[in-house]
């Protein structure tokens, strides 16, 4: 599902600490973990679970674009301020760092999330709600050290609370144990919206999240096998 590019989104590397640690696999630049690979005792691999974890809402703005109309699942409505937060950004030109003017470094947020597009004529803010921004768990907390895992059970436990991305994770060890687990934080929707931006009328709000223990997972029977590929659940 990833486009072929150079440089690649994955880098293959071999990490060796003689007498202590030996692992080889694929790393995503910027992440301190081998996301797919093996060591002397266990191996693990991933494919994508293409779960729908982002909704884009068409939020109604006040005439001065200072407030956002909100609707609760119980039908009650009200107005809240459109939040603004600054961020730092600069461009490097011929080796010189040029900062962007402060008034341009501002992102707007509705209760659903960051505003992608603001339609000033229609007084609509298109805002994205993403499960990765809804949970206070640190995704990498248990992933760091994944390449040191000695068993399939340890690998399975390390990835069980992964918030994002949604993955099919398979693991196996030299003892013969093999496991499968689907990872990622999935929203529970009050109603299933149609295509296009979602009306912000309270009918399509999220009611919570699927507990990670309810994601598909199982031990592969000794006489069986597991097959997975990029898929829609």
Coordinates of C-alpha atoms in Angstrom, one line a residue:
X1 CA 0.0 0.0 0.0
X2 CA 3.1 2.3 0.2
X3 CA 4.4 3.9 -3.0
X4 CA 7.9 2.9 -4.2
X5 CA 10.2 5.7 -3.4
X6 CA 13.8 6.7 -2.8
X7 CA 14.6 7.1 0.0
X8 CA 12.4 4.2 1.1
X9 CA 9.9 4.6 4.0
X10 CA 11.7 1.6 5.6
X11 CA 15.4 1.1 6.2
X12 CA 16.8 -2.4 6.7
X13 CA 19.4 -2.6 9.5
X14 CA 21.4 -5.1 11.5
X15 CA 22.0 -4.2 15.2
X16 CA 24.7 -6.2 17.0
X17 CA 26.0 -6.0 20.5
X18 CA 28.3 -9.1 20.7
X19 CA 27.2 -11.4 23.5
X20 CA 24.2 -9.2 24.4
X21 CA 21.9 -8.5 21.5
X22 CA 21.5 -9.4 17.9
X23 CA 18.6 -8.3 15.6
X24 CA 17.9 -7.5 12.0
X25 CA 14.9 -6.0 10.3
X26 CA 13.1 -3.0 9.0
X27 CA 13.1 0.4 10.7
X28 CA 11.0 3.5 10.0
X29 CA 13.4 6.5 10.2
X30 CA 12.7 8.4 13.4
X31 CA 11.3 5.5 15.3
X32 CA 13.7 3.7 17.8
X33 CA 12.3 0.3 17.0
X34 CA 12.6 -2.5 14.4
X35 CA 9.0 -2.7 13.3
X36 CA 9.4 -5.9 11.4
X37 CA 12.3 -8.3 11.9
X38 CA 13.9 -11.1 13.9
X39 CA 16.5 -11.8 16.6
X40 CA 18.0 -15.1 17.7
X41 CA 14.9 -16.2 19.5
X42 CA 11.8 -14.6 17.9
X43 CA 10.5 -13.0 14.7
X44 CA 7.7 -10.6 13.9
X45 CA 6.1 -9.1 10.8
X46 CA 3.4 -6.5 10.0
X47 CA 0.8 -5.6 7.4
X48 CA -1.7 -2.8 7.4
X49 CA -5.2 -2.9 8.9
X50 CA -7.0 -0.3 6.9
X51 CA -9.5 0.6 9.6
X52 CA -11.4 3.9 9.3
X53 CA -10.1 5.9 12.3
X54 CA -10.4 9.4 10.9
X55 CA -13.6 11.4 10.4
X56 CA -13.8 14.8 8.8
X57 CA -16.6 16.9 10.2
X58 CA -18.2 20.0 8.6
X59 CA -18.5 22.2 11.7
X60 CA -20.7 25.3 11.6
X61 CA -19.0 28.6 12.5
X62 CA -20.5 31.9 13.8
X63 CA -20.6 34.8 11.4
X64 CA -17.4 36.2 12.9
X65 CA -15.7 32.8 12.8
X66 CA -14.9 33.0 16.5
X67 CA -17.2 30.2 17.7
X68 CA -18.2 26.7 16.7
X69 CA -21.7 25.2 16.9
X70 CA -21.7 21.9 18.9
X71 CA -24.2 19.1 19.0
X72 CA -24.2 16.4 21.7
X73 CA -25.5 12.9 20.9
X74 CA -28.5 13.7 23.2
X75 CA -29.6 16.5 20.8
X76 CA -28.5 19.5 22.9
X77 CA -26.6 22.2 21.1
X78 CA -24.4 25.2 22.0
X79 CA -21.5 27.4 21.0
X80 CA -17.8 27.1 22.0
X81 CA -14.8 29.2 21.0
X82 CA -12.7 28.3 18.0
X83 CA -9.4 27.5 19.6
X84 CA -6.1 28.8 18.1
X85 CA -2.6 27.5 18.9
X86 CA 0.7 28.7 17.6
X87 CA 3.5 26.5 16.2
X88 CA 7.1 27.1 15.1
X89 CA 8.2 26.6 11.5
X90 CA 11.1 27.7 9.4
X91 CA 12.5 27.1 5.9
X92 CA 16.2 26.4 5.2
X93 CA 17.3 28.2 2.0
X94 CA 20.9 27.9 0.9
X95 CA 21.9 26.8 4.4
X96 CA 20.1 29.7 6.0
X97 CA 17.2 29.1 8.4
X98 CA 14.3 31.6 7.6
X99 CA 11.5 31.6 10.2
X100 CA 7.9 32.0 9.0
X101 CA 6.1 35.1 10.3
X102 CA 4.4 34.4 13.7
X103 CA 0.9 35.3 12.5
X104 CA 1.1 32.6 9.8
X105 CA 2.1 29.9 12.4
X106 CA -1.3 29.3 13.8
X107 CA -3.5 26.3 13.7
X108 CA -7.2 26.4 14.5
X109 CA -9.2 23.7 16.3
X110 CA -12.8 22.8 16.7
X111 CA -14.0 20.3 19.4
X112 CA -13.5 17.6 16.7
X113 CA -9.8 18.4 16.0
X114 CA -7.6 20.5 13.8
X115 CA -9.2 22.5 11.0
X116 CA -8.1 21.3 7.6
X117 CA -10.0 23.8 5.6
X118 CA -12.0 26.9 6.6
X119 CA -14.8 27.9 4.2
X120 CA -15.3 31.6 5.1
X121 CA -18.2 32.1 2.7
X122 CA -20.2 29.1 4.0
X123 CA -19.0 29.6 7.6
X124 CA -17.8 26.0 7.8
X125 CA -14.7 24.6 9.3
X126 CA -13.7 21.1 8.1
X127 CA -12.1 19.5 11.1
X128 CA -10.5 16.0 11.4
X129 CA -11.1 13.7 14.3
X130 CA -8.4 11.0 14.6
X131 CA -8.1 8.3 17.2
X132 CA -4.4 8.9 17.6
X133 CA -5.2 12.3 19.0
X134 CA -7.9 11.0 21.4
X135 CA -5.8 8.7 23.7
X136 CA -3.3 9.7 26.3
X137 CA -1.4 6.4 26.0
X138 CA 2.2 6.7 24.7
X139 CA 2.2 4.4 21.7
X140 CA 6.0 3.8 21.8
X141 CA 6.1 3.0 25.6
X142 CA 6.0 -0.8 25.1
X143 CA 7.3 -0.9 21.5
X144 CA 10.7 0.4 22.5
X145 CA 12.7 -2.8 23.0
X146 CA 10.5 -4.9 20.7
X147 CA 13.6 -6.2 19.0
X148 CA 14.8 -7.7 22.4
X149 CA 11.7 -9.8 22.8
X150 CA 12.5 -13.5 23.5
X151 CA 9.0 -15.0 22.8
X152 CA 6.0 -14.6 20.6
X153 CA 4.0 -13.9 23.8
X154 CA 6.2 -11.0 24.7
X155 CA 5.9 -9.5 21.2
X156 CA 2.1 -9.9 21.4
X157 CA 1.9 -8.1 24.7
X158 CA 4.1 -5.3 23.6
X159 CA 1.9 -4.4 20.6
X160 CA -1.4 -5.0 22.3
X161 CA -1.9 -1.4 23.4
X162 CA -0.7 0.2 20.1
X163 CA -2.9 3.2 19.4
X164 CA -1.7 4.0 15.9
X165 CA -1.1 2.7 13.2
X166 CA -3.6 -0.1 12.9
X167 CA -1.6 -3.2 12.1
X168 CA -1.8 -7.0 11.6
X169 CA 1.1 -8.3 13.8
X170 CA 2.3 -11.9 13.5
X171 CA 5.0 -13.3 15.7
X172 CA 6.7 -16.6 16.3
X173 CA 9.6 -18.0 18.4
X174 CA 12.0 -20.8 18.4
X175 CA 9.9 -22.7 21.0
X176 CA 7.2 -23.1 18.4
X177 CA 4.7 -20.5 19.6
X178 CA 3.1 -18.3 17.0
X179 CA 0.5 -15.5 17.4
X180 CA -1.6 -13.0 15.5
X181 CA -3.0 -9.7 16.7
X182 CA -4.8 -6.7 15.1
X183 CA -3.7 -3.5 16.7
X184 CA -5.0 0.1 16.8
X185 CA -7.5 2.2 18.6
X186 CA -10.9 2.0 16.8
X187 CA -13.9 4.4 17.3
X188 CA -17.4 3.3 18.2
X189 CA -19.8 5.4 16.1
X190 CA -23.4 6.3 17.0
X191 CA -24.3 6.0 13.3
X192 CA -22.4 5.1 10.1
X193 CA -22.0 8.3 8.0
X194 CA -22.2 8.3 4.2
X195 CA -19.3 9.5 2.0
X196 CA -18.0 13.0 2.2
X197 CA -17.7 15.4 5.1
X198 CA -19.8 14.4 8.1
X199 CA -22.6 16.7 9.2
X200 CA -21.9 18.1 12.6
X201 CA -25.5 17.5 13.9
X202 CA -24.8 15.1 16.8
X203 CA -25.9 12.0 14.9
X204 CA -22.4 10.9 14.0
X205 CA -20.4 11.5 17.2
X206 CA -18.1 8.9 18.6
X207 CA -19.5 7.0 21.7
X208 CA -16.1 5.7 22.8
X209 CA -13.4 3.3 21.6
X210 CA -13.2 -0.5 21.1
X211 CA -11.2 -2.0 24.0
X212 CA -7.9 -3.3 22.8
X213 CA -8.7 -6.8 24.3
X214 CA -11.6 -7.0 21.8
X215 CA -9.4 -6.6 18.7
X216 CA -8.9 -10.0 16.9
X217 CA -6.1 -12.0 18.3
X218 CA -5.3 -15.7 18.7
X219 CA -2.6 -18.3 19.2
X220 CA -1.8 -20.2 16.0
X221 CA -2.4 -23.9 16.5
X222 CA 0.6 -26.1 16.4
X223 CA -0.7 -27.8 13.3
X224 CA -2.0 -24.6 11.7
X225 CA -0.8 -21.3 10.2
X226 CA -1.8 -17.7 10.0
X227 CA -2.1 -15.6 6.8
X228 CA -2.5 -11.8 6.8
X229 CA -2.3 -9.0 4.3
X230 CA -3.2 -5.3 4.0
X231 CA -7.0 -5.5 4.5
X232 CA -10.1 -3.6 5.6
X233 CA -11.7 -5.1 8.7

